[in-house]
PDB file of C-alpha atoms and ligand atoms in Angstrom:
ATOM      1  CA  MET N 581       0.213   0.349  -0.287  1.00 68.00           C
ATOM      2  CA  THR N 582       1.378   3.573  -0.766  1.00 93.00           C
ATOM      3  CA  ALA N 583      -0.162   6.221   1.593  1.00 97.00           C
ATOM      4  CA  ARG N 584      -2.121   9.573   0.284  1.00 98.00           C
ATOM      5  CA  ILE N 585       0.004  12.556   0.869  1.00 98.00           C
ATOM      6  CA  LEU N 586      -1.467  15.459   2.918  1.00 98.00           C
ATOM      7  CA  ASP N 587      -0.435  18.153   1.289  1.00 98.00           C
ATOM      8  CA  GLY N 588       0.122  21.030   3.542  1.00 98.00           C
ATOM      9  CA  ASN N 589       0.980  23.968   0.411  1.00 98.00           C
ATOM     10  CA  ALA N 590      -2.013  22.973  -0.911  1.00 98.00           C
ATOM     11  CA  LEU N 591      -4.215  23.337   2.207  1.00 98.00           C
ATOM     12  CA  SER N 592      -2.304  26.363   3.231  1.00 98.00           C
ATOM     13  CA  ALA N 593      -2.862  28.010   0.057  1.00 98.00           C
ATOM     14  CA  LYS N 594      -6.942  27.753   0.515  1.00 98.00           C
ATOM     15  CA  LEU N 595      -6.892  28.890   3.862  1.00 98.00           C
ATOM     16  CA  ARG N 596      -4.437  32.030   3.071  1.00 98.00           C
ATOM     17  CA  GLY N 597      -6.865  32.957   0.406  1.00 98.00           C
ATOM     18  CA  GLU N 598      -9.699  32.940   3.180  1.00 98.00           C
ATOM     19  CA  LEU N 599      -7.900  35.000   5.890  1.00 98.00           C
ATOM     20  CA  ALA N 600      -6.937  37.074   2.751  1.00 98.00           C
ATOM     21  CA  GLU N 601     -10.601  38.224   2.189  1.00 98.00           C
ATOM     22  CA  LYS N 602     -11.158  38.250   5.664  1.00 98.00           C
ATOM     23  CA  ALA N 603      -8.465  40.673   6.272  1.00 98.00           C
ATOM     24  CA  ALA N 604      -9.602  43.029   3.656  1.00 98.00           C
ATOM     25  CA  ALA N 605     -13.074  42.807   4.846  1.00 98.00           C
ATOM     26  CA  LEU N 606     -11.490  43.870   8.553  1.00 98.00           C
ATOM     27  CA  THR N 607      -9.186  46.665   6.568  1.00 98.00           C
ATOM     28  CA  ALA N 608     -12.168  47.947   4.677  1.00 98.00           C
ATOM     29  CA  ARG N 609     -13.790  48.711   8.109  1.00 96.00           C
ATOM     30  CA  GLY N 610     -11.078  50.538   9.392  1.00 97.00           C
ATOM     31  CA  THR N 611      -9.022  47.504  11.169  1.00 98.00           C
ATOM     32  CA  GLN N 612      -6.267  46.080   9.293  1.00 98.00           C
ATOM     33  CA  PRO N 613      -4.721  43.503  11.045  1.00 98.00           C
ATOM     34  CA  CYS N 614      -1.515  43.879  12.277  1.00 98.00           C
ATOM     35  CA  LEU N 615       1.342  41.167  13.729  1.00 98.00           C
ATOM     36  CA  ALA N 616       4.423  42.502  15.469  1.00 98.00           C
ATOM     37  CA  VAL N 617       7.447  40.326  15.414  1.00 98.00           C
ATOM     38  CA  ILE N 618      10.613  40.786  17.330  1.00 98.00           C
ATOM     39  CA  LEU N 619      13.720  38.670  16.660  1.00 98.00           C
ATOM     40  CA  VAL N 620      16.656  39.126  18.921  1.00 98.00           C
ATOM     41  CA  GLY N 621      20.099  37.847  17.914  1.00 96.00           C
ATOM     42  CA  GLY N 622      21.427  36.596  14.500  1.00 89.00           C
ATOM     43  CA  ASP N 623      20.459  33.038  14.647  1.00 92.00           C
ATOM     44  CA  PRO N 624      19.913  32.217  11.036  1.00 90.00           C
ATOM     45  CA  ALA N 625      17.192  29.464  11.451  1.00 89.00           C
ATOM     46  CA  SER N 626      15.322  32.252  13.387  1.00 94.00           C
ATOM     47  CA  ALA N 627      16.007  34.841  10.539  1.00 94.00           C
ATOM     48  CA  VAL N 628      14.264  32.529   7.865  1.00 92.00           C
ATOM     49  CA  TYR N 629      11.190  31.986  10.028  1.00 93.00           C
ATOM     50  CA  VAL N 630      10.668  35.286  10.611  1.00 96.00           C
ATOM     51  CA  ARG N 631      11.235  36.293   6.916  1.00 96.00           C
ATOM     52  CA  ASN N 632       8.771  33.911   5.987  1.00 95.00           C
ATOM     53  CA  LYS N 633       6.231  34.772   8.837  1.00 96.00           C
ATOM     54  CA  VAL N 634       6.288  38.620   7.398  1.00 97.00           C
ATOM     55  CA  ALA N 635       6.105  37.822   4.149  1.00 97.00           C
ATOM     56  CA  GLY N 636       2.948  35.448   4.670  1.00 97.00           C
ATOM     57  CA  CYS N 637       1.645  38.464   6.554  1.00 98.00           C
ATOM     58  CA  GLU N 638       1.945  40.870   3.587  1.00 97.00           C
ATOM     59  CA  LYS N 639       0.564  38.042   0.879  1.00 97.00           C
ATOM     60  CA  ALA N 640      -2.508  37.977   2.912  1.00 98.00           C
ATOM     61  CA  GLY N 641      -3.033  41.379   3.992  1.00 98.00           C
ATOM     62  CA  ILE N 642      -1.818  41.785   7.182  1.00 98.00           C
ATOM     63  CA  LYS N 643       0.232  44.521   8.177  1.00 98.00           C
ATOM     64  CA  SER N 644       3.594  43.384  10.249  1.00 98.00           C
ATOM     65  CA  LEU N 645       6.326  45.129  12.163  1.00 98.00           C
ATOM     66  CA  LYS N 646       9.555  43.604  12.626  1.00 98.00           C
ATOM     67  CA  PHE N 647      11.670  44.644  15.661  1.00 98.00           C
ATOM     68  CA  GLU N 648      15.617  43.689  15.923  1.00 97.00           C
ATOM     69  CA  TYR N 649      17.739  43.035  18.455  1.00 98.00           C
ATOM     70  CA  PRO N 650      21.677  42.324  18.816  1.00 97.00           C
ATOM     71  CA  GLN N 651      22.257  38.938  20.245  1.00 97.00           C
ATOM     72  CA  ASP N 652      23.499  41.066  23.631  1.00 97.00           C
ATOM     73  CA  ALA N 653      20.380  42.966  23.683  1.00 98.00           C
ATOM     74  CA  SER N 654      19.239  43.826  27.524  1.00 98.00           C
ATOM     75  CA  PRO N 655      16.140  42.079  28.233  1.00 98.00           C
ATOM     76  CA  ALA N 656      14.412  45.413  29.849  1.00 98.00           C
ATOM     77  CA  ASP N 657      14.612  47.057  26.127  1.00 98.00           C
ATOM     78  CA  VAL N 658      12.772  43.945  24.807  1.00 98.00           C
ATOM     79  CA  LEU N 659      10.408  43.819  27.440  1.00 98.00           C
ATOM     80  CA  GLY N 660       9.822  47.856  27.048  1.00 98.00           C
ATOM     81  CA  LYS N 661       8.792  47.093  23.472  1.00 98.00           C
ATOM     82  CA  ILE N 662       6.309  44.549  24.609  1.00 98.00           C
ATOM     83  CA  ALA N 663       4.727  46.803  27.407  1.00 98.00           C
ATOM     84  CA  GLU N 664       4.543  49.409  24.085  1.00 98.00           C
ATOM     85  CA  LEU N 665       3.162  46.792  21.894  1.00 98.00           C
ATOM     86  CA  ASN N 666       0.507  45.489  24.016  1.00 98.00           C
ATOM     87  CA  ALA N 667      -0.813  49.142  24.733  1.00 98.00           C
ATOM     88  CA  ASP N 668      -0.940  49.943  20.772  1.00 98.00           C
ATOM     89  CA  PRO N 669      -4.635  49.251  19.886  1.00 97.00           C
ATOM     90  CA  ALA N 670      -3.408  49.095  15.921  1.00 98.00           C
ATOM     91  CA  VAL N 671      -1.245  45.962  16.827  1.00 98.00           C
ATOM     92  CA  HIS N 672      -3.473  42.864  16.930  1.00 98.00           C
ATOM     93  CA  GLY N 673      -0.571  40.292  17.569  1.00 98.00           C
ATOM     94  CA  ILE N 674       2.794  40.062  19.128  1.00 98.00           C
ATOM     95  CA  LEU N 675       5.346  37.504  18.459  1.00 98.00           C
ATOM     96  CA  VAL N 676       8.657  36.786  19.946  1.00 98.00           C
ATOM     97  CA  GLN N 677      10.499  34.284  17.763  1.00 97.00           C
ATOM     98  CA  LEU N 678      12.422  31.448  19.825  1.00 95.00           C
ATOM     99  CA  PRO N 679      14.910  30.751  21.175  1.00 95.00           C
ATOM    100  CA  LEU N 680      16.372  33.794  22.649  1.00 97.00           C
ATOM    101  CA  PRO N 681      19.764  34.387  23.966  1.00 97.00           C
ATOM    102  CA  LYS N 682      20.995  32.631  27.292  1.00 97.00           C
ATOM    103  CA  HIS N 683      21.108  35.691  29.184  1.00 98.00           C
ATOM    104  CA  PHE N 684      16.996  35.919  28.742  1.00 98.00           C
ATOM    105  CA  ASP N 685      14.563  34.365  30.808  1.00 97.00           C
ATOM    106  CA  GLU N 686      12.194  33.034  28.334  1.00 96.00           C
ATOM    107  CA  LYS N 687       9.372  32.523  30.556  1.00 95.00           C
ATOM    108  CA  SER N 688       9.189  36.194  31.604  1.00 96.00           C
ATOM    109  CA  VAL N 689       9.220  37.058  28.064  1.00 98.00           C
ATOM    110  CA  LEU N 690       6.647  35.293  27.031  1.00 97.00           C
ATOM    111  CA  GLU N 691       4.435  36.285  30.029  1.00 97.00           C
ATOM    112  CA  ALA N 692       4.725  39.894  29.354  1.00 98.00           C
ATOM    113  CA  ILE N 693       2.713  39.216  26.106  1.00 98.00           C
ATOM    114  CA  SER N 694      -1.103  40.506  26.659  1.00 98.00           C
ATOM    115  CA  ILE N 695      -3.216  37.455  26.223  1.00 97.00           C
ATOM    116  CA  GLN N 696      -5.300  39.093  24.057  1.00 97.00           C
ATOM    117  CA  LYS N 697      -2.223  39.222  21.356  1.00 98.00           C
ATOM    118  CA  ASP N 698      -0.494  36.173  21.877  1.00 98.00           C
ATOM    119  CA  VAL N 699      -0.856  34.531  18.898  1.00 98.00           C
ATOM    120  CA  ASP N 700       1.718  32.091  19.879  1.00 97.00           C
ATOM    121  CA  GLY N 701      -0.436  30.555  22.213  1.00 97.00           C
ATOM    122  CA  PHE N 702       2.490  30.407  24.714  1.00 96.00           C
ATOM    123  CA  HIS N 703       1.732  32.380  27.384  1.00 96.00           C
ATOM    124  CA  ALA N 704       0.937  30.148  30.685  1.00 95.00           C
ATOM    125  CA  GLU N 705      -2.644  31.611  30.617  1.00 96.00           C
ATOM    126  CA  ASN N 706      -3.759  30.706  27.422  1.00 96.00           C
ATOM    127  CA  VAL N 707      -2.071  27.444  27.812  1.00 96.00           C
ATOM    128  CA  GLY N 708      -4.440  26.772  30.775  1.00 96.00           C
ATOM    129  CA  ARG N 709      -7.237  28.426  29.388  1.00 96.00           C
ATOM    130  CA  LEU N 710      -6.602  25.779  26.667  1.00 95.00           C
ATOM    131  CA  SER N 711      -6.409  22.909  28.953  1.00 95.00           C
ATOM    132  CA  GLN N 712      -9.933  23.688  30.193  1.00 94.00           C
ATOM    133  CA  GLY N 713     -11.517  24.126  26.823  1.00 91.00           C
ATOM    134  CA  GLN N 714     -11.930  28.056  27.199  1.00 93.00           C
ATOM    135  CA  GLU N 715     -11.513  30.035  24.254  1.00 92.00           C
ATOM    136  CA  ALA N 716      -7.866  30.637  23.851  1.00 93.00           C
ATOM    137  CA  PHE N 717      -5.325  31.234  21.002  1.00 97.00           C
ATOM    138  CA  VAL N 718      -4.067  27.898  20.445  1.00 97.00           C
ATOM    139  CA  PRO N 719      -0.275  27.128  19.456  1.00 97.00           C
ATOM    140  CA  CYS N 720      -0.026  27.399  15.848  1.00 98.00           C
ATOM    141  CA  THR N 721       1.594  24.178  14.494  1.00 98.00           C
ATOM    142  CA  PRO N 722      -0.551  21.709  16.525  1.00 98.00           C
ATOM    143  CA  ASN N 723      -3.541  24.193  15.301  1.00 98.00           C
ATOM    144  CA  GLY N 724      -2.096  23.609  11.622  1.00 98.00           C
ATOM    145  CA  VAL N 725      -2.023  19.566  12.524  1.00 98.00           C
ATOM    146  CA  MET N 726      -5.873  19.704  13.704  1.00 98.00           C
ATOM    147  CA  GLU N 727      -6.694  21.679  10.424  1.00 98.00           C
ATOM    148  CA  MET N 728      -4.878  18.786   8.213  1.00 98.00           C
ATOM    149  CA  LEU N 729      -6.946  15.966   9.853  1.00 98.00           C
ATOM    150  CA  LYS N 730      -9.921  17.951   9.287  1.00 98.00           C
ATOM    151  CA  SER N 731      -9.711  18.829   6.091  1.00 98.00           C
ATOM    152  CA  GLU N 732      -9.682  14.972   5.171  1.00 98.00           C
ATOM    153  CA  ASN N 733     -12.369  14.156   7.898  1.00 98.00           C
ATOM    154  CA  VAL N 734      -9.880  11.933   9.706  1.00 98.00           C
ATOM    155  CA  SER N 735     -12.326  10.051  12.548  1.00 97.00           C
ATOM    156  CA  LEU N 736     -10.759  11.344  16.260  1.00 98.00           C
ATOM    157  CA  ARG N 737     -13.430  10.133  18.377  1.00 98.00           C
ATOM    158  CA  GLY N 738     -12.254   7.337  19.662  1.00 98.00           C
ATOM    159  CA  ALA N 739      -9.269   7.050  17.654  1.00 98.00           C
ATOM    160  CA  GLU N 740      -5.683   5.736  19.393  1.00 98.00           C
ATOM    161  CA  ALA N 741      -3.596   8.767  18.951  1.00 99.00           C
ATOM    162  CA  VAL N 742       0.094   8.555  20.025  1.00 99.00           C
ATOM    163  CA  VAL N 743       1.892  11.871  20.099  1.00 99.00           C
ATOM    164  CA  ILE N 744       5.803  11.448  20.161  1.00 99.00           C
ATOM    165  CA  GLY N 745       7.370  14.436  21.746  1.00 98.00           C
ATOM    166  CA  ARG N 746       5.863  16.637  25.097  1.00 98.00           C
ATOM    167  CA  SER N 747       7.437  20.021  24.200  1.00 96.00           C
ATOM    168  CA  ASN N 748       5.152  22.773  25.519  1.00 95.00           C
ATOM    169  CA  ILE N 749       5.030  24.487  21.418  1.00 95.00           C
ATOM    170  CA  VAL N 750       4.438  21.077  19.961  1.00 97.00           C
ATOM    171  CA  GLY N 751       3.791  17.816  22.025  1.00 98.00           C
ATOM    172  CA  LYS N 752       1.561  19.026  25.055  1.00 98.00           C
ATOM    173  CA  PRO N 753      -0.647  21.048  23.047  1.00 97.00           C
ATOM    174  CA  MET N 754      -1.438  18.583  20.464  1.00 98.00           C
ATOM    175  CA  ALA N 755      -2.498  15.905  22.985  1.00 98.00           C
ATOM    176  CA  MET N 756      -4.643  18.591  24.621  1.00 97.00           C
ATOM    177  CA  LEU N 757      -6.264  19.238  21.172  1.00 98.00           C
ATOM    178  CA  LEU N 758      -6.706  15.262  20.439  1.00 98.00           C
ATOM    179  CA  THR N 759      -7.979  15.044  23.615  1.00 97.00           C
ATOM    180  CA  ALA N 760     -10.632  17.447  23.402  1.00 96.00           C
ATOM    181  CA  ALA N 761     -11.404  16.329  19.934  1.00 97.00           C
ATOM    182  CA  GLY N 762     -12.328  12.589  21.496  1.00 97.00           C
ATOM    183  CA  ALA N 763      -8.959  10.638  20.558  1.00 98.00           C
ATOM    184  CA  THR N 764      -7.387   8.266  23.457  1.00 98.00           C
ATOM    185  CA  VAL N 765      -4.276   9.890  23.453  1.00 98.00           C
ATOM    186  CA  THR N 766      -0.950   8.480  24.540  1.00 98.00           C
ATOM    187  CA  VAL N 767       2.083  10.859  24.822  1.00 98.00           C
ATOM    188  CA  CYS N 768       5.693   9.193  24.356  1.00 98.00           C
ATOM    189  CA  HIS N 769       8.814  10.801  24.711  1.00 98.00           C
ATOM    190  CA  SER N 770      12.611  10.369  25.279  1.00 98.00           C
ATOM    191  CA  GLY N 771      11.588   8.245  28.905  1.00 98.00           C
ATOM    192  CA  THR N 772       9.184   6.212  27.316  1.00 98.00           C
ATOM    193  CA  ARG N 773      10.179   2.177  27.929  1.00 98.00           C
ATOM    194  CA  ASP N 774       8.753   0.681  24.532  1.00 98.00           C
ATOM    195  CA  LEU N 775       8.008   3.330  22.087  1.00 98.00           C
ATOM    196  CA  ASN N 776       7.229   0.836  19.341  1.00 98.00           C
ATOM    197  CA  PHE N 777       4.499  -1.020  21.562  1.00 98.00           C
ATOM    198  CA  HIS N 778       2.902   2.335  21.456  1.00 98.00           C
ATOM    199  CA  THR N 779       3.233   3.448  17.863  1.00 98.00           C
ATOM    200  CA  ARG N 780       2.155   0.391  16.437  1.00 98.00           C
ATOM    201  CA  ARG N 781      -1.153   0.355  17.525  1.00 98.00           C
ATOM    202  CA  ALA N 782      -1.570   4.377  16.641  1.00 98.00           C
ATOM    203  CA  ASP N 783      -4.480   5.295  14.313  1.00 98.00           C
ATOM    204  CA  ILE N 784      -2.888   8.474  14.236  1.00 98.00           C
ATOM    205  CA  LEU N 785       0.798   8.693  15.078  1.00 99.00           C
ATOM    206  CA  VAL N 786       2.327  12.356  15.370  1.00 99.00           C
ATOM    207  CA  ALA N 787       6.023  12.885  15.667  1.00 98.00           C
ATOM    208  CA  ALA N 788       7.672  15.972  17.150  1.00 98.00           C
ATOM    209  CA  ILE N 789      10.943  14.961  18.343  1.00 98.00           C
ATOM    210  CA  GLY N 790      13.693  16.627  16.550  1.00 97.00           C
ATOM    211  CA  LYS N 791      15.321  13.678  15.239  1.00 98.00           C
ATOM    212  CA  PRO N 792      15.540  13.017  11.455  1.00 97.00           C
ATOM    213  CA  LYS N 793      13.642  10.063   9.677  1.00 98.00           C
ATOM    214  CA  PHE N 794      13.501   8.463  13.899  1.00 98.00           C
ATOM    215  CA  VAL N 795      10.131   6.890  12.727  1.00 98.00           C
ATOM    216  CA  THR N 796      10.303   3.772  10.378  1.00 98.00           C
ATOM    217  CA  GLY N 797       7.756   2.056   8.244  1.00 98.00           C
ATOM    218  CA  ASP N 798       8.003  -0.872  10.540  1.00 98.00           C
ATOM    219  CA  MET N 799       6.879   1.357  14.020  1.00 98.00           C
ATOM    220  CA  VAL N 800       3.696   2.062  11.850  1.00 98.00           C
ATOM    221  CA  MET N 801       0.052   0.589  11.939  1.00 98.00           C
ATOM    222  CA  PRO N 802      -1.255  -0.061   8.585  1.00 98.00           C
ATOM    223  CA  GLY N 803      -3.573   2.521   7.167  1.00 98.00           C
ATOM    224  CA  ALA N 804      -2.768   5.049  10.164  1.00 98.00           C
ATOM    225  CA  VAL N 805      -2.440   8.650   9.525  1.00 98.00           C
ATOM    226  CA  VAL N 806       0.856   9.766  10.123  1.00 98.00           C
ATOM    227  CA  ILE N 807       1.948  13.153  10.747  1.00 98.00           C
ATOM    228  CA  ASP N 808       5.484  14.099  10.456  1.00 98.00           C
ATOM    229  CA  VAL N 809       5.962  18.059  12.532  1.00 98.00           C
ATOM    230  CA  GLY N 810       9.733  17.261  12.214  1.00 97.00           C
ATOM    231  CA  ILE N 811      12.061  19.456  10.569  1.00 95.00           C
ATOM    232  CA  ASN N 812      15.400  18.783  10.271  1.00 94.00           C
ATOM    233  CA  ARG N 813      18.444  19.704   8.119  1.00 92.00           C
ATOM    234  CA  LEU N 814      20.593  16.915   6.902  1.00 93.00           C
ATOM    235  CA  PRO N 815      24.597  17.446   6.015  1.00 94.00           C
ATOM    236  CA  ASP N 816      23.614  17.864   2.410  1.00 94.00           C
ATOM    237  CA  GLY N 817      21.272  21.024   3.575  1.00 91.00           C
ATOM    238  CA  LYS N 818      18.211  19.371   2.266  1.00 93.00           C
ATOM    239  CA  LEU N 819      15.243  19.228   4.772  1.00 93.00           C
ATOM    240  CA  CYS N 820      13.710  15.746   6.407  1.00 96.00           C
ATOM    241  CA  GLY N 821      11.439  15.070   9.044  1.00 98.00           C
ATOM    242  CA  ASP N 822      11.138  12.777  11.913  1.00 98.00           C
ATOM    243  CA  VAL N 823       9.270  10.449   9.638  1.00 98.00           C
ATOM    244  CA  ASP N 824      11.862   8.197   7.445  1.00 98.00           C
ATOM    245  CA  PHE N 825       8.990   9.434   4.488  1.00 98.00           C
ATOM    246  CA  GLU N 826      10.353   6.720   2.244  1.00 98.00           C
ATOM    247  CA  SER N 827       9.624   3.301   4.494  1.00 98.00           C
ATOM    248  CA  ALA N 828       6.467   4.617   6.370  1.00 98.00           C
ATOM    249  CA  LYS N 829       4.492   5.754   3.162  1.00 98.00           C
ATOM    250  CA  GLU N 830       4.176   2.158   2.277  1.00 98.00           C
ATOM    251  CA  VAL N 831       2.382   1.225   5.249  1.00 98.00           C
ATOM    252  CA  ALA N 832       0.814   4.533   6.171  1.00 98.00           C
ATOM    253  CA  GLY N 833      -3.008   5.437   4.947  1.00 98.00           C
ATOM    254  CA  LEU N 834      -2.587   9.251   4.709  1.00 98.00           C
ATOM    255  CA  ILE N 835       0.887  10.773   5.668  1.00 98.00           C
ATOM    256  CA  THR N 836       2.368  14.589   5.515  1.00 98.00           C
ATOM    257  CA  PRO N 837       5.609  15.115   3.800  1.00 98.00           C
ATOM    258  CA  VAL N 838       8.549  17.404   4.760  1.00 97.00           C
ATOM    259  CA  PRO N 839       8.895  20.505   3.649  1.00 96.00           C
ATOM    260  CA  GLY N 840       5.508  20.937   2.203  1.00 96.00           C
ATOM    261  CA  GLY N 841       3.141  19.520   5.231  1.00 97.00           C
ATOM    262  CA  VAL N 842       3.143  20.917   8.696  1.00 97.00           C
ATOM    263  CA  GLY N 843       5.271  23.714   7.898  1.00 95.00           C
ATOM    264  CA  PRO N 844       3.501  25.854   5.790  1.00 96.00           C
ATOM    265  CA  MET N 845       0.051  25.342   8.031  1.00 98.00           C
ATOM    266  CA  THR N 846       2.045  26.295  11.356  1.00 97.00           C
ATOM    267  CA  ILE N 847       2.250  30.095   9.318  1.00 97.00           C
ATOM    268  CA  THR N 848      -1.247  29.850   8.485  1.00 98.00           C
ATOM    269  CA  MET N 849      -2.263  29.570  11.825  1.00 98.00           C
ATOM    270  CA  LEU N 850      -0.162  32.386  12.746  1.00 98.00           C
ATOM    271  CA  LEU N 851      -2.241  34.459   9.975  1.00 98.00           C
ATOM    272  CA  ALA N 852      -5.288  32.662  11.510  1.00 98.00           C
ATOM    273  CA  ASN N 853      -5.111  33.900  14.934  1.00 98.00           C
ATOM    274  CA  THR N 854      -3.861  37.208  14.001  1.00 98.00           C
ATOM    275  CA  VAL N 855      -6.950  37.759  11.928  1.00 98.00           C
ATOM    276  CA  GLU N 856      -9.328  36.262  14.861  1.00 98.00           C
ATOM    277  CA  SER N 857      -7.260  38.781  17.291  1.00 98.00           C
ATOM    278  CA  ALA N 858      -8.246  41.726  15.015  1.00 98.00           C
ATOM    279  CA  GLN N 859     -11.850  40.593  14.670  1.00 97.00           C
ATOM    280  CA  ARG N 860     -12.003  40.390  18.488  1.00 96.00           C
ATOM    281  CA  SER N 861     -10.640  43.909  18.909  1.00 95.00           C
ATOM    282  CA  ALA N 862     -13.116  45.642  16.064  1.00 95.00           C
ATOM    283  CA  GLN N 863     -15.933  43.953  17.757  1.00 91.00           C
ATOM    284  CA  LYS N 864     -15.096  45.709  21.010  1.00 82.00           C
ATOM    285  CA  THR N 865     -14.908  49.211  19.377  1.00 73.00           C
TER     286      THR N 865
HETATM  287  P1  LIG W1050      11.720  19.725  21.435  1.00 90.28           P
HETATM  288  O1  LIG W1050      13.427  19.428  21.320  1.00 90.28           O
HETATM  289  O2  LIG W1050      11.235  20.840  22.437  1.00 90.28           O
HETATM  290  O3  LIG W1050      11.168  18.261  22.004  1.00 90.28           O
HETATM  291  C1  LIG W1050      11.628  17.116  21.468  1.00 90.28           C
HETATM  292  C2  LIG W1050      10.664  15.569  21.873  1.00 90.28           C
HETATM  293  O4  LIG W1050      10.918  14.970  21.767  1.00 90.28           O
HETATM  294  C3  LIG W1050      10.894  15.836  23.958  1.00 90.28           C
HETATM  295  O5  LIG W1050       9.553  15.902  24.601  1.00 90.28           O
HETATM  296  C4  LIG W1050      11.632  14.377  23.876  1.00 90.28           C
HETATM  297  O6  LIG W1050      11.086  13.411  24.990  1.00 90.28           O
HETATM  298  C5  LIG W1050      11.242  13.672  22.463  1.00 90.28           C
HETATM  299  N1  LIG W1050      12.025  13.060  22.100  1.00 90.28           N
HETATM  300  C6  LIG W1050      13.450  12.904  22.128  1.00 90.28           C
HETATM  301  N2  LIG W1050      14.209  11.657  22.150  1.00 90.28           N
HETATM  302  C7  LIG W1050      13.126  10.770  21.913  1.00 90.28           C
HETATM  303  C8  LIG W1050      12.855   9.451  21.647  1.00 90.28           C
HETATM  304  N3  LIG W1050      14.063   8.718  21.536  1.00 90.28           N
HETATM  305  N4  LIG W1050      11.888   8.550  21.890  1.00 90.28           N
HETATM  306  C9  LIG W1050      10.794   9.638  22.340  1.00 90.28           C
HETATM  307  N5  LIG W1050      10.821  10.627  22.292  1.00 90.28           N
HETATM  308  C10 LIG W1050      12.120  11.109  22.135  1.00 90.28           C
HETATM  309  O7  LIG W1050      11.383  19.781  20.185  1.00 90.28           O
HETATM  310  P2  LIG W1050      10.167  20.798  19.936  1.00 90.28           P
HETATM  311  O8  LIG W1050      10.161  22.032  19.946  1.00 90.28           O
HETATM  312  O9  LIG W1050       8.739  20.033  19.930  1.00 90.28           O
HETATM  313  O10 LIG W1050       9.982  20.087  17.980  1.00 90.28           O
HETATM  314  C11 LIG W1050      10.140  18.973  17.921  1.00 90.28           C
HETATM  315  C12 LIG W1050      10.229  19.163  16.204  1.00 90.28           C
HETATM  316  O11 LIG W1050       8.880  19.794  15.287  1.00 90.28           O
HETATM  317  C13 LIG W1050      11.555  19.639  15.827  1.00 90.28           C
HETATM  318  O12 LIG W1050      11.841  18.841  14.399  1.00 90.28           O
HETATM  319  C14 LIG W1050      11.544  20.582  15.354  1.00 90.28           C
HETATM  320  O13 LIG W1050      12.212  21.428  14.496  1.00 90.28           O
HETATM  321  C15 LIG W1050       9.781  20.767  14.648  1.00 90.28           C
HETATM  322  N6  LIG W1050       9.117  21.954  14.770  1.00 90.28           N
HETATM  323  C16 LIG W1050       8.359  22.121  13.506  1.00 90.28           C
HETATM  324  C17 LIG W1050       7.438  23.201  13.523  1.00 90.28           C
HETATM  325  C18 LIG W1050       6.588  23.320  12.135  1.00 90.28           C
HETATM  326  O14 LIG W1050       6.381  24.577  11.725  1.00 90.28           O
HETATM  327  N7  LIG W1050       6.451  22.444  11.407  1.00 90.28           N
HETATM  328  C19 LIG W1050       7.577  23.742  14.341  1.00 90.28           C
HETATM  329  C20 LIG W1050       8.042  24.125  15.772  1.00 90.28           C
HETATM  330  C21 LIG W1050       8.678  22.356  15.417  1.00 90.28           C
END
């Protein structure tokens, strides 16, 4: 069997078209959605992510503001900028690109962002709201995965879902969203004793590990949905996921590629959260 490919580029293009329409309608009513992005230091991967986010905004008619700080920037300066952006009614989303330099306390920076503008969904209050099923900004990568599952009408109620990875930005919120959708969720991590036992019984297998081609075909249940969140750069410069696509696609029923799978959906959901925030702000005025 060869799996069907779940094309994140195609789904993103469709969703971004819809978001552009919403952004245009809001702009016409006097509220152009606006995302402020803060980048500290010269990490090349972070610079690429920020560039893609800014370009995504531009194409969707969302205004973007970019604030760049050097590697040795003072945390007080960055916190001051966040306070200024929190108070600016024309700014609807604030994103601080991670990782921050070592002398920053990442947690206190993320929690300085107003929860109404926390479009990355990393603020502890938004995470708590999400876990209680209250309205919250949902972290973009797992939210993108949920949209991908929805687009394929993947049945989640009662399904066995296995998430490999327990990070705050992917694994944990992914498990919360799948649980809320009615799946029976197992979270595996670096301390899991028999990983294959869990992965082989997954109807839906999400890999968010950060290790190239870690999940091989023999770890996948025939016909399973395999979602590869990983983005790894190989020595030859090519990108690959946490799933060994070649072997897994021979066993799975549906699989996301890397690149062109979850990656584009992450930015799409960031744009969606920014438009949503602008919509909430327009309703208040
Ligand atoms: P992380 O390093 O914070 O977490 C990795 C997780 O994998 C940990 O919870 C760890 O316990 C688990 N793990 C490590 N080794 C393991 C093993 N041998 N067996 C089982 N579990 C193991 O990483 P992260 O931030 O969650 O990112 C994971 C991957 O997703 C990375 O490749 C990252 O680049 C990618 N990512 C992609 C997007 C996107 O937009 N597609 C967004 C965020 C992260």
